[in-house]
PDB file of C-alpha atoms in Angstrom:
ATOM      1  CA  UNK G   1      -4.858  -9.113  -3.941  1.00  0.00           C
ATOM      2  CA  UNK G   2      -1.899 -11.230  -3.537  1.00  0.00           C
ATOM      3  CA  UNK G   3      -3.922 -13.746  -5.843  1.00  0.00           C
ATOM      4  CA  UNK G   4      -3.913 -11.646  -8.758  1.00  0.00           C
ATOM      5  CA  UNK G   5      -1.037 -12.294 -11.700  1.00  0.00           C
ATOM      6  CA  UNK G   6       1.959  -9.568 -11.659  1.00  0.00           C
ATOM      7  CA  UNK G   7       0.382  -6.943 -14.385  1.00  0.00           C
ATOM      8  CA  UNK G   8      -2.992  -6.784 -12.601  1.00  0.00           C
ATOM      9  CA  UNK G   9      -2.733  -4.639 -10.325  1.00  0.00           C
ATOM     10  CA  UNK G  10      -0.255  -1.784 -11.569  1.00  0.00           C
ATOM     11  CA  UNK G  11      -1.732   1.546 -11.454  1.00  0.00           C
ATOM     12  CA  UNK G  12       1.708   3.547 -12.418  1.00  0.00           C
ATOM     13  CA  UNK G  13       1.579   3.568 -16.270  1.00  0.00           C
ATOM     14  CA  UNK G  14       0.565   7.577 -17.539  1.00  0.00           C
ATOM     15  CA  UNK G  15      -2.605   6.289 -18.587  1.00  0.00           C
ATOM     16  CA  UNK G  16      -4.103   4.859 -15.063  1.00  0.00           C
ATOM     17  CA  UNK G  17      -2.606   7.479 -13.149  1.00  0.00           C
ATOM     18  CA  UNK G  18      -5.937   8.581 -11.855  1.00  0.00           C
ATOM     19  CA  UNK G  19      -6.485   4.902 -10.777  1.00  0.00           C
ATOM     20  CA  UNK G  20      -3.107   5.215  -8.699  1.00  0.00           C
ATOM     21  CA  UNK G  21      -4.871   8.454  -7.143  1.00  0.00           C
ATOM     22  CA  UNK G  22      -8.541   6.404  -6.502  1.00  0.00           C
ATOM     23  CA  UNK G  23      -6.778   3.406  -5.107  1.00  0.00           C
ATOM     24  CA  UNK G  24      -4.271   5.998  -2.775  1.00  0.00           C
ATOM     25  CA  UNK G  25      -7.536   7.757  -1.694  1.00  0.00           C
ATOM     26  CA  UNK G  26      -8.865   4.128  -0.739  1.00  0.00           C
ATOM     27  CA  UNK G  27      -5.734   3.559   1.220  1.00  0.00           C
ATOM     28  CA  UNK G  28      -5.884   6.442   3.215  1.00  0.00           C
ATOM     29  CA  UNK G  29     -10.010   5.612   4.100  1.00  0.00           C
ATOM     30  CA  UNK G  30      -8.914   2.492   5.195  1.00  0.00           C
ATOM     31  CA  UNK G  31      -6.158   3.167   7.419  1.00  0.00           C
ATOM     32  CA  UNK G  32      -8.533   5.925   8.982  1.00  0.00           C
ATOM     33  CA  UNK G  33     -10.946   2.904   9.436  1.00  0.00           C
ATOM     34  CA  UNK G  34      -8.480   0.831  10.867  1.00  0.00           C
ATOM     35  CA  UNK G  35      -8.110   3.378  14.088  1.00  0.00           C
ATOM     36  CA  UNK G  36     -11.712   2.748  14.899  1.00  0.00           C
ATOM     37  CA  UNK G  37     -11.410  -0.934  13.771  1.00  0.00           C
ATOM     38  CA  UNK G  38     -12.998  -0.993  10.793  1.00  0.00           C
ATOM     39  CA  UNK G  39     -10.162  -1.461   7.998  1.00  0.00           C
ATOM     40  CA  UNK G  40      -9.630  -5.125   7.599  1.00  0.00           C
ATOM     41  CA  UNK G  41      -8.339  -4.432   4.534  1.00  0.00           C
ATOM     42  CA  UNK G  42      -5.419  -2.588   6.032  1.00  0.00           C
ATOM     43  CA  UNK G  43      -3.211  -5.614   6.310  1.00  0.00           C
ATOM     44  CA  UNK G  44      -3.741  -7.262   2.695  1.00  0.00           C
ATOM     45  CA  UNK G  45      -3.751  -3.635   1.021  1.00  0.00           C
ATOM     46  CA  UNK G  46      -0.015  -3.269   2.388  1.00  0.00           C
ATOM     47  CA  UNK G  47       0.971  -6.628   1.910  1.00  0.00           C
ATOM     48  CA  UNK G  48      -0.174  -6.749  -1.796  1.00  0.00           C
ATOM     49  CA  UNK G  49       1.943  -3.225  -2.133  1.00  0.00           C
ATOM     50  CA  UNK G  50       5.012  -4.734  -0.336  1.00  0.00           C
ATOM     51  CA  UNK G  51       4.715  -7.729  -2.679  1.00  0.00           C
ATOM     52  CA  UNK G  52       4.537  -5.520  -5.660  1.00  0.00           C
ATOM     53  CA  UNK G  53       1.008  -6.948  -6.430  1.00  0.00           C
ATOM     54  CA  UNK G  54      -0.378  -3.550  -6.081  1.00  0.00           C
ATOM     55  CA  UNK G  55       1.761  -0.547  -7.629  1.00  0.00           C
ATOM     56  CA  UNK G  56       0.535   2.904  -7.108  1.00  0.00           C
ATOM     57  CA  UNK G  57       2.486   5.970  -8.760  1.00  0.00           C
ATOM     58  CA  UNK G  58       5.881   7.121  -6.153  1.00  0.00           C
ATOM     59  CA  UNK G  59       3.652  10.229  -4.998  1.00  0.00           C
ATOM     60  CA  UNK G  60       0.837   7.829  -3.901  1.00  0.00           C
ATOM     61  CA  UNK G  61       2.869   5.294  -2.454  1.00  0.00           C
ATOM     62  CA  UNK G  62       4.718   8.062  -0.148  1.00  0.00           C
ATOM     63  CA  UNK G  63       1.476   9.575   0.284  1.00  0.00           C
ATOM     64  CA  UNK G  64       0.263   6.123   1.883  1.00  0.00           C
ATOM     65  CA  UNK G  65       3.301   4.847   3.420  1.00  0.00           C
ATOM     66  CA  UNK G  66       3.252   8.639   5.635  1.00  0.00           C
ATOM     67  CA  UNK G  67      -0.167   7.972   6.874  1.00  0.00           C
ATOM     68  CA  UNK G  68       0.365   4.717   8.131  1.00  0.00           C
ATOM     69  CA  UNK G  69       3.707   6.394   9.646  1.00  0.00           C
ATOM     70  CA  UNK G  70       1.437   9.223  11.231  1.00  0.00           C
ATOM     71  CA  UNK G  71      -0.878   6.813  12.122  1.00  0.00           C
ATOM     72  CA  UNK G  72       1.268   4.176  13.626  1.00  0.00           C
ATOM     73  CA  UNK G  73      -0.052   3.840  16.992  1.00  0.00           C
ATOM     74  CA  UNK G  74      -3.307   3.161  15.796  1.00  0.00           C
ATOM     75  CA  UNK G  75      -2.292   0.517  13.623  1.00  0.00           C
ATOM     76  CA  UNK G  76      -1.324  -3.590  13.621  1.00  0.00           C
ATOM     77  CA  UNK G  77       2.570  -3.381  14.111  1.00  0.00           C
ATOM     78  CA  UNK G  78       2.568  -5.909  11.027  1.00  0.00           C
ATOM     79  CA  UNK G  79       1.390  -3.013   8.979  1.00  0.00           C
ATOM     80  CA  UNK G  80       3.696  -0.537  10.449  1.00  0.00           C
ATOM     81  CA  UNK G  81       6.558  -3.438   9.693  1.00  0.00           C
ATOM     82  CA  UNK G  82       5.585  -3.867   6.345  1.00  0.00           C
ATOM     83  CA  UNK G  83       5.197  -0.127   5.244  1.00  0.00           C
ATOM     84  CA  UNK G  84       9.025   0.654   6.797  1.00  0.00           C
ATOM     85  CA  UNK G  85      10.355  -2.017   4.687  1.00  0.00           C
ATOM     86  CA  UNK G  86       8.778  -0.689   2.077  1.00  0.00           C
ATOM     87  CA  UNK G  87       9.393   2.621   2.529  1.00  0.00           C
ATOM     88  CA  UNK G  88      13.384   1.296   2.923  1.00  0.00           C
ATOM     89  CA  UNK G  89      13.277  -0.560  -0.156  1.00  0.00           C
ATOM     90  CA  UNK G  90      13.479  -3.236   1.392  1.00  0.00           C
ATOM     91  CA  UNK G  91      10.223  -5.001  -0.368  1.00  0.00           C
ATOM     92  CA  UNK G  92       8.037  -3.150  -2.943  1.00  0.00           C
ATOM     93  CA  UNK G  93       9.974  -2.834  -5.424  1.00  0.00           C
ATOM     94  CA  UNK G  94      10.365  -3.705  -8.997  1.00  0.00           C
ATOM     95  CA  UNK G  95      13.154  -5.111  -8.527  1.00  0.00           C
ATOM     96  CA  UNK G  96      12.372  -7.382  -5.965  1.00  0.00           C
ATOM     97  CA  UNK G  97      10.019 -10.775  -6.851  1.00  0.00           C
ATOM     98  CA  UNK G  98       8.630 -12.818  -4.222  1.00  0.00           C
TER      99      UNK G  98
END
């Protein structure tokens, strides 16, 4: 993920919106995998978002970033990092380049 060039991975344009929604749904299955130990993913799927490799529609992005919230305790604190600097704007955004 963090491999791939800057237009690769954007699933916010109208006409991939249902991507956004497939790849969201994929989040959320992973960060349920990660409580039992199985979502390896977890970390590289949230850094790839908070280095705006990966950009999912706002509604799927909050919808992710509040699972990892509810899930917290469950998860690696560099995801839980990660996702509140996203979630403050802090990385993640268009406007911000690596």
């Amino acid at each position: 993920m963090r491999a791939s060039s800057g237009d690769e991975l954007i699933y916010v344009a109208t006409h991939t919106e249902s991507f956004s929604n497939q790849l969201c749904d994929l989040l959320l299955k992973i960060i349920e995998g990660a409580k039992d130990q199985m979502g390896e993913a977890l970390s590289e799927f949230v850094l790839a978002l908070g280095m705006s490799r990966i950009r999912l529609d706002a509604d799927d992005k909050r919808r992710g970033l509040e699972k990892i919230e509810a899930c917290r305790d469950q998860l690696p604190t560099i995801v839980v990092c990660i996702a509140q600097a996203i979630e403050n704007g802090v990385v993640g955004s268009p406007r911000w380049e690596p």
